[in-house]
mmCIF file of N, CA and C in Angstrom:
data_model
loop_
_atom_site.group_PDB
_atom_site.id
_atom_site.type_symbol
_atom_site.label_atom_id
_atom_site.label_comp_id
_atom_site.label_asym_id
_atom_site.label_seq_id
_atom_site.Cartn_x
_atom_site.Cartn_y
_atom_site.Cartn_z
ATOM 1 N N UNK A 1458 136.747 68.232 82.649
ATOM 2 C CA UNK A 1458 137.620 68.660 83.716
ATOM 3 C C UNK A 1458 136.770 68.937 84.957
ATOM 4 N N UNK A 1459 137.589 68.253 86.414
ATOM 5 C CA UNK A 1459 136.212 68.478 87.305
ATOM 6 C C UNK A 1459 137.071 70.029 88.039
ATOM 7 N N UNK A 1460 135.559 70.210 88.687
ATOM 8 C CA UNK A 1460 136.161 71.706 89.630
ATOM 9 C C UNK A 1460 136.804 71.461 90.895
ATOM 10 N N UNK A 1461 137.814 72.040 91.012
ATOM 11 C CA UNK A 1461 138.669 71.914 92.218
ATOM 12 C C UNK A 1461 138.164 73.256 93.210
ATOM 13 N N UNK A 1462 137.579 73.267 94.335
ATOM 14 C CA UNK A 1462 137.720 74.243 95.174
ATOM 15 C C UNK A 1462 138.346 73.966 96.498
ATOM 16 N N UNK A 1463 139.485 75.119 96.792
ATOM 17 C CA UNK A 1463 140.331 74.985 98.119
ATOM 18 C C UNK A 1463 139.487 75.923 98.837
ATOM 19 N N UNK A 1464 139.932 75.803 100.291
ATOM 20 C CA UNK A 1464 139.633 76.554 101.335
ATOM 21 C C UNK A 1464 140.879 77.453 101.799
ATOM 22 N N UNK A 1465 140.823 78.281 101.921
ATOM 23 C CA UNK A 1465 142.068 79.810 102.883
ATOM 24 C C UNK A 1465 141.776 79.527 104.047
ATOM 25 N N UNK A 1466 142.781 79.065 104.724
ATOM 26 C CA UNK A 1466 142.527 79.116 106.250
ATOM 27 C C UNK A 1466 143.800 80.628 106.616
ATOM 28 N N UNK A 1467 143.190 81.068 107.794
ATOM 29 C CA UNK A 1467 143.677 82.120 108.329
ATOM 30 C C UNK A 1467 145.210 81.642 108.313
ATOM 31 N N UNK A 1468 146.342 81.890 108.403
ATOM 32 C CA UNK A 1468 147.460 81.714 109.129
ATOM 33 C C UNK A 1468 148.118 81.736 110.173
ATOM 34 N N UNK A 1469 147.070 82.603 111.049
ATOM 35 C CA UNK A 1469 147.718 83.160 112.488
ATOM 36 C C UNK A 1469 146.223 83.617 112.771
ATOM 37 N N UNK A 1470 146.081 84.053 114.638
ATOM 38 C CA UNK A 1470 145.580 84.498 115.022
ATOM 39 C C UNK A 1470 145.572 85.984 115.190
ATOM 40 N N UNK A 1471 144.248 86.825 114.918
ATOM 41 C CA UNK A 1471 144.102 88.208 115.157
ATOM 42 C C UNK A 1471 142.425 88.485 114.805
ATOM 43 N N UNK A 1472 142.553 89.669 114.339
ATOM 44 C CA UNK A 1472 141.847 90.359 113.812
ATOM 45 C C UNK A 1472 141.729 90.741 112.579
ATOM 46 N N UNK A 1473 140.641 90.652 111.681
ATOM 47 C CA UNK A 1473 140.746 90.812 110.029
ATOM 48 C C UNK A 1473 140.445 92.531 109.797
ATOM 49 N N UNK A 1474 141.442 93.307 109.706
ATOM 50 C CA UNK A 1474 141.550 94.344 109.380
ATOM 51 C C UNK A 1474 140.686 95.146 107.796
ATOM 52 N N UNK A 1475 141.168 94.095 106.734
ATOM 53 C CA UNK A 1475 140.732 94.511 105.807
ATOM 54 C C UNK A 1475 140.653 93.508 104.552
ATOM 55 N N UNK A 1476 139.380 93.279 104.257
ATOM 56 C CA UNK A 1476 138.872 92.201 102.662
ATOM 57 C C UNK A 1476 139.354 93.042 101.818
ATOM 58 N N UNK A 1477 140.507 92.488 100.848
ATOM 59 C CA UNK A 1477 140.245 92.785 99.426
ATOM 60 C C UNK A 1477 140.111 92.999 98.304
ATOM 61 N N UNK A 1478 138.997 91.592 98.690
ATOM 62 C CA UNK A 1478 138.503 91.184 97.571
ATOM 63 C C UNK A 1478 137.149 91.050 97.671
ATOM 64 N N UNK A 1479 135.973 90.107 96.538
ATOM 65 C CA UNK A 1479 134.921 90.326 97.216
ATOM 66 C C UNK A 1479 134.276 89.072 96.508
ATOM 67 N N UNK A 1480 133.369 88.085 97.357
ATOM 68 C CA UNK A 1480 132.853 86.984 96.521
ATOM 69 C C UNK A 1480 132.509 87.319 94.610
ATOM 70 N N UNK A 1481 132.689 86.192 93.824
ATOM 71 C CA UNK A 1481 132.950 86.258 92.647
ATOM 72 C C UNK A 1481 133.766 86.675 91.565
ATOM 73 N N UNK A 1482 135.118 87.503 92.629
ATOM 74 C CA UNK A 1482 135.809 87.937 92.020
ATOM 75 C C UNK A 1482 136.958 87.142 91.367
ATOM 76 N N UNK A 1483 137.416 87.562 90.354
ATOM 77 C CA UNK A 1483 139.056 86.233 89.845
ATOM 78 C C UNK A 1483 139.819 86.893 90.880
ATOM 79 N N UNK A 1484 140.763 86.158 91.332
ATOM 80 C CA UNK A 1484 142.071 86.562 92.295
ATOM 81 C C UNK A 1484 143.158 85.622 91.083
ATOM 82 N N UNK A 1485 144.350 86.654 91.105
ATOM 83 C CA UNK A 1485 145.140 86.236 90.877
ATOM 84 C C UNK A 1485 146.894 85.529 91.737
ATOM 85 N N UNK A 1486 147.288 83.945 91.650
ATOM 86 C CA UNK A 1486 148.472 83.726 92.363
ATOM 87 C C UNK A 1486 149.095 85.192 93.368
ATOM 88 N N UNK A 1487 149.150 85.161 94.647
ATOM 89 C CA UNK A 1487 149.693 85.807 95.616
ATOM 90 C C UNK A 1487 149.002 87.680 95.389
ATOM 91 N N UNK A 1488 148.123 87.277 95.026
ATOM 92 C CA UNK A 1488 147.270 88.460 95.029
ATOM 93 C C UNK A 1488 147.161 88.702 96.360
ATOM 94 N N UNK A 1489 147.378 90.279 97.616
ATOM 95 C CA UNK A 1489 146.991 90.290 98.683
ATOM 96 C C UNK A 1489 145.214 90.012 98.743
ATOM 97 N N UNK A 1490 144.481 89.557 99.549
ATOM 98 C CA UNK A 1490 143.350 88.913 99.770
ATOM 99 C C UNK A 1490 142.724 89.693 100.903
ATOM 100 N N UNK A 1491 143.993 89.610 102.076
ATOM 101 C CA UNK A 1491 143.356 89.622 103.481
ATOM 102 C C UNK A 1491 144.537 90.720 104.171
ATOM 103 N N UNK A 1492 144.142 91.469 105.323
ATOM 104 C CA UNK A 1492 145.028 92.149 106.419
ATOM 105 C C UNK A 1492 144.750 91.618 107.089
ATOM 106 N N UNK A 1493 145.149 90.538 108.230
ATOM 107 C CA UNK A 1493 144.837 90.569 109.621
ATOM 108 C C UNK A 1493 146.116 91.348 110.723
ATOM 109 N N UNK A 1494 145.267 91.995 111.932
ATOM 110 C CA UNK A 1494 146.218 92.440 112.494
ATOM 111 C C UNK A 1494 146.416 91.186 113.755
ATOM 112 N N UNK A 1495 147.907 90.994 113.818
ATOM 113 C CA UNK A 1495 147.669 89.489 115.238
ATOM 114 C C UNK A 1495 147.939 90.076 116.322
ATOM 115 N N UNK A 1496 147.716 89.456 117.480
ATOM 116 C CA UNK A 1496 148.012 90.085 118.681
ATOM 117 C C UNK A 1496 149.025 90.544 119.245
ATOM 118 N N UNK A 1497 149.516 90.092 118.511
ATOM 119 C CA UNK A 1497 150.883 91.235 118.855
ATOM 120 C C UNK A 1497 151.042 92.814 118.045
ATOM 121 N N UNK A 1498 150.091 92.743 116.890
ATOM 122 C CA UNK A 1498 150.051 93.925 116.887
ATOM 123 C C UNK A 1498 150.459 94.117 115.061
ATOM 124 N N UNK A 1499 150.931 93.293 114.705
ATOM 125 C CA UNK A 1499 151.596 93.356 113.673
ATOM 126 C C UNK A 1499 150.499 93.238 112.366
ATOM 127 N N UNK A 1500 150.342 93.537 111.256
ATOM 128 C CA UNK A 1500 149.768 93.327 109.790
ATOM 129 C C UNK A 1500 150.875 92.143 109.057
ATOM 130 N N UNK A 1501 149.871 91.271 109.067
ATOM 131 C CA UNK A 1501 150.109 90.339 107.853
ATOM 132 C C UNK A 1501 149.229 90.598 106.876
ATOM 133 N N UNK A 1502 149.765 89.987 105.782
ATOM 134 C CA UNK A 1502 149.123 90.278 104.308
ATOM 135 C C UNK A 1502 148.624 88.873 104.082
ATOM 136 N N UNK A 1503 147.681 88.660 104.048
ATOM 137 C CA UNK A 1503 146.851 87.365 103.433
ATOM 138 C C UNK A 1503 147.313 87.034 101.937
ATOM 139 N N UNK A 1504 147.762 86.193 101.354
ATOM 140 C CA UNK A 1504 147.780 85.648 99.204
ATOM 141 C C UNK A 1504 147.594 84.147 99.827
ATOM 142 N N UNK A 1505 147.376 83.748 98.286
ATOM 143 C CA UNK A 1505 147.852 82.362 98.364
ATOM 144 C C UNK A 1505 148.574 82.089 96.890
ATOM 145 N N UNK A 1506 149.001 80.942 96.499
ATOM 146 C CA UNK A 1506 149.811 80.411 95.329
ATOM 147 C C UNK A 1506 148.897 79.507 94.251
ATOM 148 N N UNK A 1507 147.389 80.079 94.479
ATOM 149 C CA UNK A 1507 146.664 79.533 93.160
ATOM 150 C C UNK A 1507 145.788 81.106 92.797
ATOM 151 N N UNK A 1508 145.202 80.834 91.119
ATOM 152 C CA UNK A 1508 144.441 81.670 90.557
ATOM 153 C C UNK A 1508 143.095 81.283 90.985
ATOM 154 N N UNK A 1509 141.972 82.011 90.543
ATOM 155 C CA UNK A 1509 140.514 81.258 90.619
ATOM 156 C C UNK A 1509 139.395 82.228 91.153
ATOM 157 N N UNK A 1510 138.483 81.930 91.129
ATOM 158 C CA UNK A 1510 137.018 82.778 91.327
ATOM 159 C C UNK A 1510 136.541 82.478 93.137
ATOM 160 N N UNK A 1511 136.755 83.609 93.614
ATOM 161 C CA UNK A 1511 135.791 83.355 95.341
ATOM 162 C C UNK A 1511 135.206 82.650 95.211
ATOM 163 N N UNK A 1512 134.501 81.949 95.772
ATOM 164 C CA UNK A 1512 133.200 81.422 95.374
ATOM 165 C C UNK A 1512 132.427 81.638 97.031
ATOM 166 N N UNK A 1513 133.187 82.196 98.174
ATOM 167 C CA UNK A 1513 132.226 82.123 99.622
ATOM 168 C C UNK A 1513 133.379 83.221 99.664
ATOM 169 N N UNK A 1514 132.759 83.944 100.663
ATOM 170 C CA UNK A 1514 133.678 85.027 101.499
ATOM 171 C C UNK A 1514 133.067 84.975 103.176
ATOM 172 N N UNK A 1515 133.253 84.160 103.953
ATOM 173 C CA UNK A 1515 132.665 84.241 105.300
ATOM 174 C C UNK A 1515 133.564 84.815 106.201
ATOM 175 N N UNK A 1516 134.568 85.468 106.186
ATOM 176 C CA UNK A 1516 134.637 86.386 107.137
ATOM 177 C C UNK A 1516 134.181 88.100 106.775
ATOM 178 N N UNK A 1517 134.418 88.804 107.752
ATOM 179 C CA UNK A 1517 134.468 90.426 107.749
ATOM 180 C C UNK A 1517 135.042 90.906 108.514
ATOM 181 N N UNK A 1518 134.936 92.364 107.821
ATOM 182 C CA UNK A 1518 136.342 93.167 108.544
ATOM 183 C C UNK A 1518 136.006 93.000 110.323
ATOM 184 N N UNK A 1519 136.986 93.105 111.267
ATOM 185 C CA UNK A 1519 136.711 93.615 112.385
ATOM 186 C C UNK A 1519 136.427 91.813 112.901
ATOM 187 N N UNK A 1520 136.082 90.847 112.354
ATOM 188 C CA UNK A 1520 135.599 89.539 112.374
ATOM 189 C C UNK A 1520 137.518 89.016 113.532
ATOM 190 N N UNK A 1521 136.821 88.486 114.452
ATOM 191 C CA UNK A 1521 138.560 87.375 115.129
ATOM 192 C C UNK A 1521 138.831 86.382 114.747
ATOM 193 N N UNK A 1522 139.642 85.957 114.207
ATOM 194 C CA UNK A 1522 140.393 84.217 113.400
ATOM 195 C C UNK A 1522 141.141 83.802 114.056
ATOM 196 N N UNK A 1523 141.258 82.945 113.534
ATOM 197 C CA UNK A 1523 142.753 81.827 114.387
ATOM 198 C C UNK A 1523 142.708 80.796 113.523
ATOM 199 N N UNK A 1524 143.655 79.780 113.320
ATOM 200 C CA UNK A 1524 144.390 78.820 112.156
ATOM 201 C C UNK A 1524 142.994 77.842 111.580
ATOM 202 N N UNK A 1525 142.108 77.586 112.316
ATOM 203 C CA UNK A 1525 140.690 77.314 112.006
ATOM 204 C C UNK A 1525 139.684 77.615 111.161
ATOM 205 N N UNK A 1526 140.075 79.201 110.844
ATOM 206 C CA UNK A 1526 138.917 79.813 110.053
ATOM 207 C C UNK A 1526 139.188 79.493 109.137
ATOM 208 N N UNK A 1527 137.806 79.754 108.094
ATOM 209 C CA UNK A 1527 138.054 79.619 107.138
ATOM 210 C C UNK A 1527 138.117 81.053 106.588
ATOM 211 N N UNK A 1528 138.994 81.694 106.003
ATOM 212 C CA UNK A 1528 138.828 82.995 105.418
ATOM 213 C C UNK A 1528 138.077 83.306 103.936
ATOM 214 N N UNK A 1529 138.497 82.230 103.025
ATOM 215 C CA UNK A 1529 137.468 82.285 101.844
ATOM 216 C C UNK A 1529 137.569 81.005 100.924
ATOM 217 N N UNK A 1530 136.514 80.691 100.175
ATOM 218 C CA UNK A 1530 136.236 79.570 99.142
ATOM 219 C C UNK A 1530 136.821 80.056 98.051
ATOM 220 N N UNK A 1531 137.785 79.085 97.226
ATOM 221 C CA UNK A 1531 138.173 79.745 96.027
ATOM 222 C C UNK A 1531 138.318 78.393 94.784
ATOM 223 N N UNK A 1532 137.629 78.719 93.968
ATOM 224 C CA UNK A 1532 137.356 77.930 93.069
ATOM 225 C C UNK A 1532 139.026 78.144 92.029
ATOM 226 N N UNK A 1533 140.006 76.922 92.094
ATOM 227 C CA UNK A 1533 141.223 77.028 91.427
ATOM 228 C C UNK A 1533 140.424 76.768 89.843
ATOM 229 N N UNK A 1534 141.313 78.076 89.163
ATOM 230 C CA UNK A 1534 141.313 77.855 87.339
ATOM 231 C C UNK A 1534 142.132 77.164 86.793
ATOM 232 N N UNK A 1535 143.094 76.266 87.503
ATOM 233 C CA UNK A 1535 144.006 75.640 86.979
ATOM 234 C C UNK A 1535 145.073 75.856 86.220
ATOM 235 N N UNK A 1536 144.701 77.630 86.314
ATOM 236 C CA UNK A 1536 146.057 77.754 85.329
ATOM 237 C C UNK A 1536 147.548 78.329 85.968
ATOM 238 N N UNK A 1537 148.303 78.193 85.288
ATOM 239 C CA UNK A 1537 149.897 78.203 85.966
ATOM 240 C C UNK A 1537 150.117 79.551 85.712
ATOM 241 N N UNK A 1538 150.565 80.652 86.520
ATOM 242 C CA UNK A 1538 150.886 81.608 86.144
ATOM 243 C C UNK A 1538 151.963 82.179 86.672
ATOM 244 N N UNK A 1539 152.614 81.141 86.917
ATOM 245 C CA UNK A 1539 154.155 82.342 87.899
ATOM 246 C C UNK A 1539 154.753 83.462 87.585
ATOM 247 N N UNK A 1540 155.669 83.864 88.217
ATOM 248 C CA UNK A 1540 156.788 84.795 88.266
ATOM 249 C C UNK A 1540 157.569 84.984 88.933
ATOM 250 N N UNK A 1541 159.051 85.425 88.386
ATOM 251 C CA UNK A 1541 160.153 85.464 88.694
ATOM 252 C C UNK A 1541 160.110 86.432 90.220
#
């Protein structure tokens, strides 16, 4: 089986309020990840819709994004884990 790794790109522009998580860690499907605050002021919650191990964490707190960044490397485990 080969390794699949995706990239997190930011969603919006702001400011990254708060990591957390931390390279090497498992994240689980829609696990919060990330706070960014955007310029307007508001907190979004960073997830995404796969499982898997960090494998890079290149941003930090206080760090500015926009739809470009990359927020983190995540090595998918392939496994299916939904919920209702």
């Amino acid at each position: 089986m080969s390794v699949v790794e995706e990239a997190i790109f930011s969603p919006c522009s702001g400011t990254v309020e708060t990591v957390l998580t931390k390279e090497n860690n498992h994240v689980y499907e829609w696990e919060k990840l990330f706070l960014i605050k955007t310029q307007n002021g508001r907190i979004e919650e960073i997830s995404i819709g796969i499982s898997g191990y960090i494998t890079s964490l290149p941003v930090k707190k206080g760090q500015d994004v926009n739809s470009q960044t990359v927020l983190a490397i995540i090595q998918d485990d392939l496994l299916i884990t939904g919920s209702d």
